[in-house]
mmCIF file of C-alpha atoms in Angstrom:
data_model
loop_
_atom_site.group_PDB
_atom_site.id
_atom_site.type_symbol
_atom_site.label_atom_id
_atom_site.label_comp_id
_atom_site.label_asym_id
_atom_site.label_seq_id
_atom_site.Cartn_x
_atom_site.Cartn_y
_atom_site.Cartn_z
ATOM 1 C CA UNK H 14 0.000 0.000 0.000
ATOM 2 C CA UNK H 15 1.181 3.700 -0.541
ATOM 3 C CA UNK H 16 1.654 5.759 2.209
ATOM 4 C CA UNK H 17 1.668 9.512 2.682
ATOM 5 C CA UNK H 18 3.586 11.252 5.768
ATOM 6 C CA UNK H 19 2.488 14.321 7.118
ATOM 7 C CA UNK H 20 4.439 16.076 9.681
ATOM 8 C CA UNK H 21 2.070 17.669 12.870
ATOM 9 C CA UNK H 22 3.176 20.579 14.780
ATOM 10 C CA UNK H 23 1.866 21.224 18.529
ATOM 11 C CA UNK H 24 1.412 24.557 19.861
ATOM 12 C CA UNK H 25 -0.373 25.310 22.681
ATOM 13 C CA UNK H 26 -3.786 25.513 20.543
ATOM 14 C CA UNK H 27 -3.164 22.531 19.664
ATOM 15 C CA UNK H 28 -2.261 20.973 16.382
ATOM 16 C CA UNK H 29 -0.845 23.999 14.000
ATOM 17 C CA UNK H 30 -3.428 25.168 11.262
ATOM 18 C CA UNK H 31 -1.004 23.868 8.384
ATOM 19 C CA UNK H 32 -0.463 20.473 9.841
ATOM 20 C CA UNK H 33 -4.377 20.437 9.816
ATOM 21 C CA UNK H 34 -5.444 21.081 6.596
ATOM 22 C CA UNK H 35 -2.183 19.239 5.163
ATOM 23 C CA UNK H 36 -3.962 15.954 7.178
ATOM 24 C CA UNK H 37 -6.797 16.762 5.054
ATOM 25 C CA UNK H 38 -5.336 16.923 1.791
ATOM 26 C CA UNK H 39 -3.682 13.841 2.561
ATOM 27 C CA UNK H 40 -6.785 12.080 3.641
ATOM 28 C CA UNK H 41 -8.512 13.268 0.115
ATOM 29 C CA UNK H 42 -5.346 12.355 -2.108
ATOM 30 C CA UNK H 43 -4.910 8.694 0.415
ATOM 31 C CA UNK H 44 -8.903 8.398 -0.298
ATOM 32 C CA UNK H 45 -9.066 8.717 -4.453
ATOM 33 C CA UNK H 46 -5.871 6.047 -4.661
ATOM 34 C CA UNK H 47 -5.870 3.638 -1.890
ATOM 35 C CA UNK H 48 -3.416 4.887 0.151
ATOM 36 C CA UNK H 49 -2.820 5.372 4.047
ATOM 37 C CA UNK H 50 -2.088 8.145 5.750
ATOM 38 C CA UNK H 51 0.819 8.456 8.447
ATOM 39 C CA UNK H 52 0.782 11.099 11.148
ATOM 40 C CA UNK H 53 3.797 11.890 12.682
ATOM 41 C CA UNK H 54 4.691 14.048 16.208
ATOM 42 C CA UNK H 55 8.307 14.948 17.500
ATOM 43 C CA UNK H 56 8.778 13.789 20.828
ATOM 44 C CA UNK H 57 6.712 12.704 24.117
ATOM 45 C CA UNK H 58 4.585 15.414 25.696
ATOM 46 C CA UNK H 59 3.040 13.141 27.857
ATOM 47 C CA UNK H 60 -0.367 14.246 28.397
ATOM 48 C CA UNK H 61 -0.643 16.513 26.055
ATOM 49 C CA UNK H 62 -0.385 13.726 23.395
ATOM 50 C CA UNK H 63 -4.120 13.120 23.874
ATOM 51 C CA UNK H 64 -4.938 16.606 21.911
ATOM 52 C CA UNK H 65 -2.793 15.961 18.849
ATOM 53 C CA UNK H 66 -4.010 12.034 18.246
ATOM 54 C CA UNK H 67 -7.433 13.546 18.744
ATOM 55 C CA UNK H 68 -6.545 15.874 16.500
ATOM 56 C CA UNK H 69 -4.866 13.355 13.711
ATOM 57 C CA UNK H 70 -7.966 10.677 13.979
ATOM 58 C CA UNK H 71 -10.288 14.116 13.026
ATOM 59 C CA UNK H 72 -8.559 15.668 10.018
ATOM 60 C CA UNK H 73 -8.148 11.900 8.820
ATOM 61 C CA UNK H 74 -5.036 10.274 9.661
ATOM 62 C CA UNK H 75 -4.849 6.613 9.948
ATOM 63 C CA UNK H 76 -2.013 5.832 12.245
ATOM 64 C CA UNK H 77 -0.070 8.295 14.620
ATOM 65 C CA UNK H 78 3.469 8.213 15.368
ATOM 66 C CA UNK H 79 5.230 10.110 17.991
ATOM 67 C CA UNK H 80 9.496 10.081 16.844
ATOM 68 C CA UNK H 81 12.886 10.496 18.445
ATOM 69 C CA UNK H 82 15.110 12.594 17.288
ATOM 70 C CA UNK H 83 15.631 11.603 12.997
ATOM 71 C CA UNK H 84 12.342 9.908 13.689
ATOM 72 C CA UNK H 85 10.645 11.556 10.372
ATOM 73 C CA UNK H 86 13.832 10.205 8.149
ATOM 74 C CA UNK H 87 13.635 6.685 9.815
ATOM 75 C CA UNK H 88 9.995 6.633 8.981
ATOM 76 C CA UNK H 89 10.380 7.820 5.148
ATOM 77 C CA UNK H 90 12.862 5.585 4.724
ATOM 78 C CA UNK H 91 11.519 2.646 6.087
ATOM 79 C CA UNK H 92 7.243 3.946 4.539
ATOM 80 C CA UNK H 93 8.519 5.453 1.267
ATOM 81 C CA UNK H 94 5.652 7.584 0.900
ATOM 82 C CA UNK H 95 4.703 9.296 -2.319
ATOM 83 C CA UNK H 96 4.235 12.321 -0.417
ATOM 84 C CA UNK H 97 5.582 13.992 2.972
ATOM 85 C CA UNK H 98 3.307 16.893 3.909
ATOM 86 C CA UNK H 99 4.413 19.422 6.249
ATOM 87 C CA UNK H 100 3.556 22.887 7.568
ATOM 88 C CA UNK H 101 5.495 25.715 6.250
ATOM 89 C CA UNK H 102 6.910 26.854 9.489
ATOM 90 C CA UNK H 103 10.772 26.784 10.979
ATOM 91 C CA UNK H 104 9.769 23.455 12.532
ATOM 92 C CA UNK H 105 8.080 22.258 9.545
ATOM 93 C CA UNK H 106 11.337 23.180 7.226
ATOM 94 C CA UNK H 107 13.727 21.435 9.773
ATOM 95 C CA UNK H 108 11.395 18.507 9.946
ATOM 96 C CA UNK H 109 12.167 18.022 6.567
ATOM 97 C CA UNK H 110 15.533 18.774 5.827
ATOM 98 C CA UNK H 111 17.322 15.574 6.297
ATOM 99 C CA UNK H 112 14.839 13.830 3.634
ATOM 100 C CA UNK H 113 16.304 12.282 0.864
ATOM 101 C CA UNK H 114 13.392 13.170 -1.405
ATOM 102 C CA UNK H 115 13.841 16.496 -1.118
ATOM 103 C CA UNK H 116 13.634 19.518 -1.626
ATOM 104 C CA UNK H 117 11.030 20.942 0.458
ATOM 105 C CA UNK H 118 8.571 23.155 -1.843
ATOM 106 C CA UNK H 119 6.424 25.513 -0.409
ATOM 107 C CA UNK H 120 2.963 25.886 -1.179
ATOM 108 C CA UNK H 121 -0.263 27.839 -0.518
ATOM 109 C CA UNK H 122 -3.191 25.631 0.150
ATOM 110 C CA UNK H 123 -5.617 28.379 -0.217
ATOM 111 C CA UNK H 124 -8.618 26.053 -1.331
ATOM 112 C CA UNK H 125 -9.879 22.380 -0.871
ATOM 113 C CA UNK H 126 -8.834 21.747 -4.339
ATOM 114 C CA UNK H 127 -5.644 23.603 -4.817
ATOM 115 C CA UNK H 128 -4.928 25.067 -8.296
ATOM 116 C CA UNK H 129 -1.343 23.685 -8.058
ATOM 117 C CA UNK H 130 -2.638 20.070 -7.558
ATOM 118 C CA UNK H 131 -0.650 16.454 -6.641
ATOM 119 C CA UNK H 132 2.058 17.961 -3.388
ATOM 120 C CA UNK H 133 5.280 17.479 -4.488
ATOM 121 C CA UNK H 134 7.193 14.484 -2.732
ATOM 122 C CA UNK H 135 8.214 16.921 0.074
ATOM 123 C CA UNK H 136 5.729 19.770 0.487
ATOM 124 C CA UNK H 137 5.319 23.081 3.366
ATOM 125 C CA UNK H 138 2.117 23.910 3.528
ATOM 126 C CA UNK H 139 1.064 26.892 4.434
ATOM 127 C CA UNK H 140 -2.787 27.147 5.469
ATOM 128 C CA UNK H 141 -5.648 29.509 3.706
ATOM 129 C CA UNK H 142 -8.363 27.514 4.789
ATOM 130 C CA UNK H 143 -9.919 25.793 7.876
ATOM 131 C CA UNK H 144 -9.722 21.943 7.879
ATOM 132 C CA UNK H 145 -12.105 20.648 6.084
ATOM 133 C CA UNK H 146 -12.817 16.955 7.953
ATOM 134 C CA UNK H 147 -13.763 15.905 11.043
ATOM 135 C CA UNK H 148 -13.896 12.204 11.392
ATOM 136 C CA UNK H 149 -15.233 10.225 14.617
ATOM 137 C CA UNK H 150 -12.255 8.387 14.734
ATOM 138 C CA UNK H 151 -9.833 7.205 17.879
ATOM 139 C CA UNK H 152 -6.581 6.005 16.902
ATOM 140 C CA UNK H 153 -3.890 4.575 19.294
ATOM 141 C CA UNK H 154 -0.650 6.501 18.918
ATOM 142 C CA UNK H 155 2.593 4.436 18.285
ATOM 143 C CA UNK H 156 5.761 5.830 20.282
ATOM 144 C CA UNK H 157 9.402 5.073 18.769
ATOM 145 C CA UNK H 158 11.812 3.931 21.653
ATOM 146 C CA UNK H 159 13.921 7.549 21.717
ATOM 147 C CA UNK H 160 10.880 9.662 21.747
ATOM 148 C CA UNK H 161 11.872 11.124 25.081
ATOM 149 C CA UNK H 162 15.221 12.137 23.741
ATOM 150 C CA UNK H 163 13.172 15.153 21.696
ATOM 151 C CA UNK H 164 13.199 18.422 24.004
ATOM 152 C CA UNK H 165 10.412 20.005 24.813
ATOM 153 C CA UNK H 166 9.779 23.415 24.481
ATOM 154 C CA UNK H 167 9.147 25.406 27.894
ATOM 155 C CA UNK H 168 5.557 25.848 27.200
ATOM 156 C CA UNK H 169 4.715 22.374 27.475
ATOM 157 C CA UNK H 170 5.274 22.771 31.496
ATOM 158 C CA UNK H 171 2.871 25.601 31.245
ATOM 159 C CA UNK H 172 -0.277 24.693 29.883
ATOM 160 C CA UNK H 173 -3.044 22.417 31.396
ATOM 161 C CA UNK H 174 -3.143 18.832 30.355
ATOM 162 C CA UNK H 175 -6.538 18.573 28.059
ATOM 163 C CA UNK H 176 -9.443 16.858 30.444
ATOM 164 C CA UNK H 177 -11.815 13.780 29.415
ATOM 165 C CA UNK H 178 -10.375 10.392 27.992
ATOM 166 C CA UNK H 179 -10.153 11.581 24.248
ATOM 167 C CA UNK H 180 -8.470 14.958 25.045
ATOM 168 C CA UNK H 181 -8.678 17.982 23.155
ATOM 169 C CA UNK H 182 -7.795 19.912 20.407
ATOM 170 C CA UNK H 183 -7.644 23.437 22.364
ATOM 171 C CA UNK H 184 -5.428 23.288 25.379
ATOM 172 C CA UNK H 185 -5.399 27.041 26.587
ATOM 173 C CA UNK H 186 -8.816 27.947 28.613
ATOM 174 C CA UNK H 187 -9.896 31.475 28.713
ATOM 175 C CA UNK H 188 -10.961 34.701 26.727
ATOM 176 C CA UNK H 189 -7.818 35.285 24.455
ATOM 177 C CA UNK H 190 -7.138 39.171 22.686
ATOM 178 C CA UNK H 191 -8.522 39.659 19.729
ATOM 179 C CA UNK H 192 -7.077 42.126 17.495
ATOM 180 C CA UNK H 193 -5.799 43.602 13.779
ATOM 181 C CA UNK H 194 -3.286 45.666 12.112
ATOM 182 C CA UNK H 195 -3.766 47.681 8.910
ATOM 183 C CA UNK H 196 -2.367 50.063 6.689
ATOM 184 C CA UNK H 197 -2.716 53.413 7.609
ATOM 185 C CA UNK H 198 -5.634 55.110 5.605
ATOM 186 C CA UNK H 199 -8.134 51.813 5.792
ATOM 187 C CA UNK H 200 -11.472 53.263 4.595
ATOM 188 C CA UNK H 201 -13.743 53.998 7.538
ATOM 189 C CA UNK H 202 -15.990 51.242 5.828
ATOM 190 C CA UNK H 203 -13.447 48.807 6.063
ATOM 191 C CA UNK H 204 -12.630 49.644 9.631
ATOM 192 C CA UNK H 205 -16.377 49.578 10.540
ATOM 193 C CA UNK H 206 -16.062 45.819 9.310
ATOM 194 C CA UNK H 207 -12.905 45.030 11.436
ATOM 195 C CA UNK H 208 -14.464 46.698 14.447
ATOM 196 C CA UNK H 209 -17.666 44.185 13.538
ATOM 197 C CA UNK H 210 -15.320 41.116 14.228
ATOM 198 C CA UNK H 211 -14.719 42.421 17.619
ATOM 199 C CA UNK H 212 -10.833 42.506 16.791
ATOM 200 C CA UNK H 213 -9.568 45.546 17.923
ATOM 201 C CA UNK H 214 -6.435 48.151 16.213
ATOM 202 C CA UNK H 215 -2.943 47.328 17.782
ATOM 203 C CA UNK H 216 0.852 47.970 16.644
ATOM 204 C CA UNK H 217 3.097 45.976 14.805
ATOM 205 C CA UNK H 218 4.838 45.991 18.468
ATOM 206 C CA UNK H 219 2.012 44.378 20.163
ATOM 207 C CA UNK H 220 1.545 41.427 17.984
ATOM 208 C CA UNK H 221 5.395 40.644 18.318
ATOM 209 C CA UNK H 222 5.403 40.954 21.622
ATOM 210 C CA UNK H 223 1.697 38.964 22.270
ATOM 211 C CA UNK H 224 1.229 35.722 25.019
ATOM 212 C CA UNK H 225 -1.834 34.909 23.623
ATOM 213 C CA UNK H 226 -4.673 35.774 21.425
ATOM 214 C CA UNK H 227 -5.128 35.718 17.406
ATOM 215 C CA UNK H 228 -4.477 38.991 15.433
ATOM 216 C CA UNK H 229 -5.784 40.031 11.706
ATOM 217 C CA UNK H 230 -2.653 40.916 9.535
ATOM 218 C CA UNK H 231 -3.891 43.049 6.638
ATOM 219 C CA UNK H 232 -1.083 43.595 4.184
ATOM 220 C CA UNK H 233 -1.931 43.752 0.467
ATOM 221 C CA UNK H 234 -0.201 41.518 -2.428
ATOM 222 C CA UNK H 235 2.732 39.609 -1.088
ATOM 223 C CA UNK H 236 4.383 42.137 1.528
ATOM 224 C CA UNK H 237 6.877 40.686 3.562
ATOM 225 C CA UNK H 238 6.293 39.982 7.519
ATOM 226 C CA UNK H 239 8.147 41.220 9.981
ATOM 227 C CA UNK H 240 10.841 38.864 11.935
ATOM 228 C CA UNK H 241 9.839 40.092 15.347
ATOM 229 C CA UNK H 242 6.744 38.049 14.668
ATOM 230 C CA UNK H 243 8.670 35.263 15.084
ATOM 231 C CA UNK H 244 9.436 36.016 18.442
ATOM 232 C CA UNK H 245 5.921 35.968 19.717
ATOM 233 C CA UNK H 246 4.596 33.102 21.943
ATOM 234 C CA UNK H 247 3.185 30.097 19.963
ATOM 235 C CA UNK H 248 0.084 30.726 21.589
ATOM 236 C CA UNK H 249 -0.793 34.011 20.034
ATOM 237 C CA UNK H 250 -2.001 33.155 16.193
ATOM 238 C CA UNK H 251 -1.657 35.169 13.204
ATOM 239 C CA UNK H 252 -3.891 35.780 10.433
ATOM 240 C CA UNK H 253 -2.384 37.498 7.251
ATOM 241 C CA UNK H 254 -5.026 38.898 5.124
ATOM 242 C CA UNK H 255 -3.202 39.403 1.703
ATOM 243 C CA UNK H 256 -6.344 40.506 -0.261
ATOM 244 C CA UNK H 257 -7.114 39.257 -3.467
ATOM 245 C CA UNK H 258 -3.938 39.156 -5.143
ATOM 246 C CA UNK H 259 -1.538 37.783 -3.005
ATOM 247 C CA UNK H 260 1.262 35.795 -3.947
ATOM 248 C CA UNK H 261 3.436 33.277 -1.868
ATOM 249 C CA UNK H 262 5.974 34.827 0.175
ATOM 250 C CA UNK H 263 8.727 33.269 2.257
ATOM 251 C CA UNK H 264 8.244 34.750 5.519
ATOM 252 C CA UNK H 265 4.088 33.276 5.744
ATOM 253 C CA UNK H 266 6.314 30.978 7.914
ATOM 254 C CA UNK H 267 6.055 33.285 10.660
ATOM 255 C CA UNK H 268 1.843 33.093 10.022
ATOM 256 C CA UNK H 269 -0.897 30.390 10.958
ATOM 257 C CA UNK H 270 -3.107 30.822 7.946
ATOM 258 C CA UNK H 271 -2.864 33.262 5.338
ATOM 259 C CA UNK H 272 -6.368 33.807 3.647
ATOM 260 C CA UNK H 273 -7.089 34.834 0.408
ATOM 261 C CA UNK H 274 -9.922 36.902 -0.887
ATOM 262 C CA UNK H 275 -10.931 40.768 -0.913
ATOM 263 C CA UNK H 276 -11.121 42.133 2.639
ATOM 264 C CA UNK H 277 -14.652 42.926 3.117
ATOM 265 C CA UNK H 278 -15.589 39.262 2.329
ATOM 266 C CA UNK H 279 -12.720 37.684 3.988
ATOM 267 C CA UNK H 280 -13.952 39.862 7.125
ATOM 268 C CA UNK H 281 -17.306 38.480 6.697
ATOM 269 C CA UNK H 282 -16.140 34.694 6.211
ATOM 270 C CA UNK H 283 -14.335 35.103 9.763
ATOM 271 C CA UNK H 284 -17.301 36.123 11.624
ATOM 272 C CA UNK H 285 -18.974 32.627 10.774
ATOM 273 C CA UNK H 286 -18.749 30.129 13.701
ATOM 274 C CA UNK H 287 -16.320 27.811 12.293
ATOM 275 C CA UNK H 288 -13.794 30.828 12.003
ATOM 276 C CA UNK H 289 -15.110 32.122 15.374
ATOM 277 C CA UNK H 290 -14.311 28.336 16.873
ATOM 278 C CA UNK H 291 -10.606 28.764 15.528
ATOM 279 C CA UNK H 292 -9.872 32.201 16.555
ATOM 280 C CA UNK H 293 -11.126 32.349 20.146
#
């Protein structure tokens, strides 16, 4: 059987956005030819494991692997899968790096049904939708025998462990900020529409230097982010909102999603309840 590898990312939200809607792609592309689909973790987290094998069983991952340390080459040597999916983030990249089918190629999964097509046989995906399935499925994660030789980052100390037997997918509890930055000059109908999302104006500064919270990033065509995002904590999101004609652009690794479309309707998709569900 075929097999296709995708790389998931934990963050204190649980699974990252990219390694989400790459498990769905997977689970469409695994569906139409009879393939499986491989979900693979770096390291033990103990507890915290529940949220991101809840998470793999939803978007449609068959088996779930937590690795050691050169855990992802071991398993695409000894799987061969046609396709290693991966979220285009530093962690993502480095994930990636030491694969012989390489190189990693970067691409914007900005609809179910990507323009672009088949991945490539190493692909970073960067997210511009919401995963798109949510299967009722438990699966029993698989641990490689150096798992615990992965460190942990020191957030993983800090959060609380998800509650009930299945976990979850959210592992921070509380009322997280809620905000946006623009270009200066937004109409005053476009900032009506932002105020309707209940996001509110901050700086560049604030975002960089955010705990928590999600944040609207409106920057038109394919301007490049700033690398003080980077610095942020991973549990404060960001949303870059490049309009309708953005183009890829290498620092979207220091996003979570990166949504397409004219602001005013963009605006109004994120006011729906599934966007509501991801962004508070």
């Amino acid at each position: 059987m075929a097999h296709i590898l995708v790389y998931l990312q934990r963050t204190p939200l649980g699974l990252h956005p990219a390694s989400a809607v790459a498990l769905c792609l997977a689970r469409d592309i695994a569906s139409e030819r009879g393939a499986s689909v491989t979900a693979v973790c770096a390291g033990d987290a103990g507890d915290l494991d529940r949220s991101i094998v809840s998470a793999a069983g939803r978007h449609g991952a068959d088996v779930m692997v937590f690795c050691g340390p050169g855990g992802v080459e071991r398993l695409q040597e000894r799987l061969q899968p046609v396709h290693v999916l991966l979220p285009w983030t530093a962690q993502g990249v480095a994930a990636g790096a030491g694969l012989e089918t390489g190189p990693v190629v970067a691409r914007w999964l900005d609809h179910r049904r990507p323009s672009w097509g088949s991945p490539d046989a190493v692909t970073a995906v960067v997210a511009g939708v919401l995963p798109w399935h949510d299967f009722d499925e438990q699966l029993e994660a698989e641990y490689q025998g150096d798992v615990d030789q992965v460190p942990m980052p020191r957030w993983v100390s800090e959060v609380p462990a998800p509650v009930g037997a299945g976990g979850t997918d959210r592992l921070v509890i509380g009322v997280p900020e809620f905000g946006f930055v623009a270009p200066e000059g937004i109409d005053h109908e476009l900032r009506a529409k932002l105020a309707a999302t209940g996001a509110r104006p901050v700086s560049v500064h604030d975002v960089e230097n955010a705990t928590s919270g999600s944040f609207l990033w409106l920057t038109p065509g394919a301007g490049a982010l700033p690398v003080g995002l980077g610095h942020r904590s991973p549990a404060a999101r960001v949303v870059v909102l490049p309009g309708p004609d953005g183009t890829f652009d290498a620092t979207w690794a220091l996003a979570d999603w990166v949504v397409p479309g004219a602001w005013p309707d963009v605006l109004a998709a994120l006011q729906t309840m599934p966007w509501r569900r991801a962004l508070t």
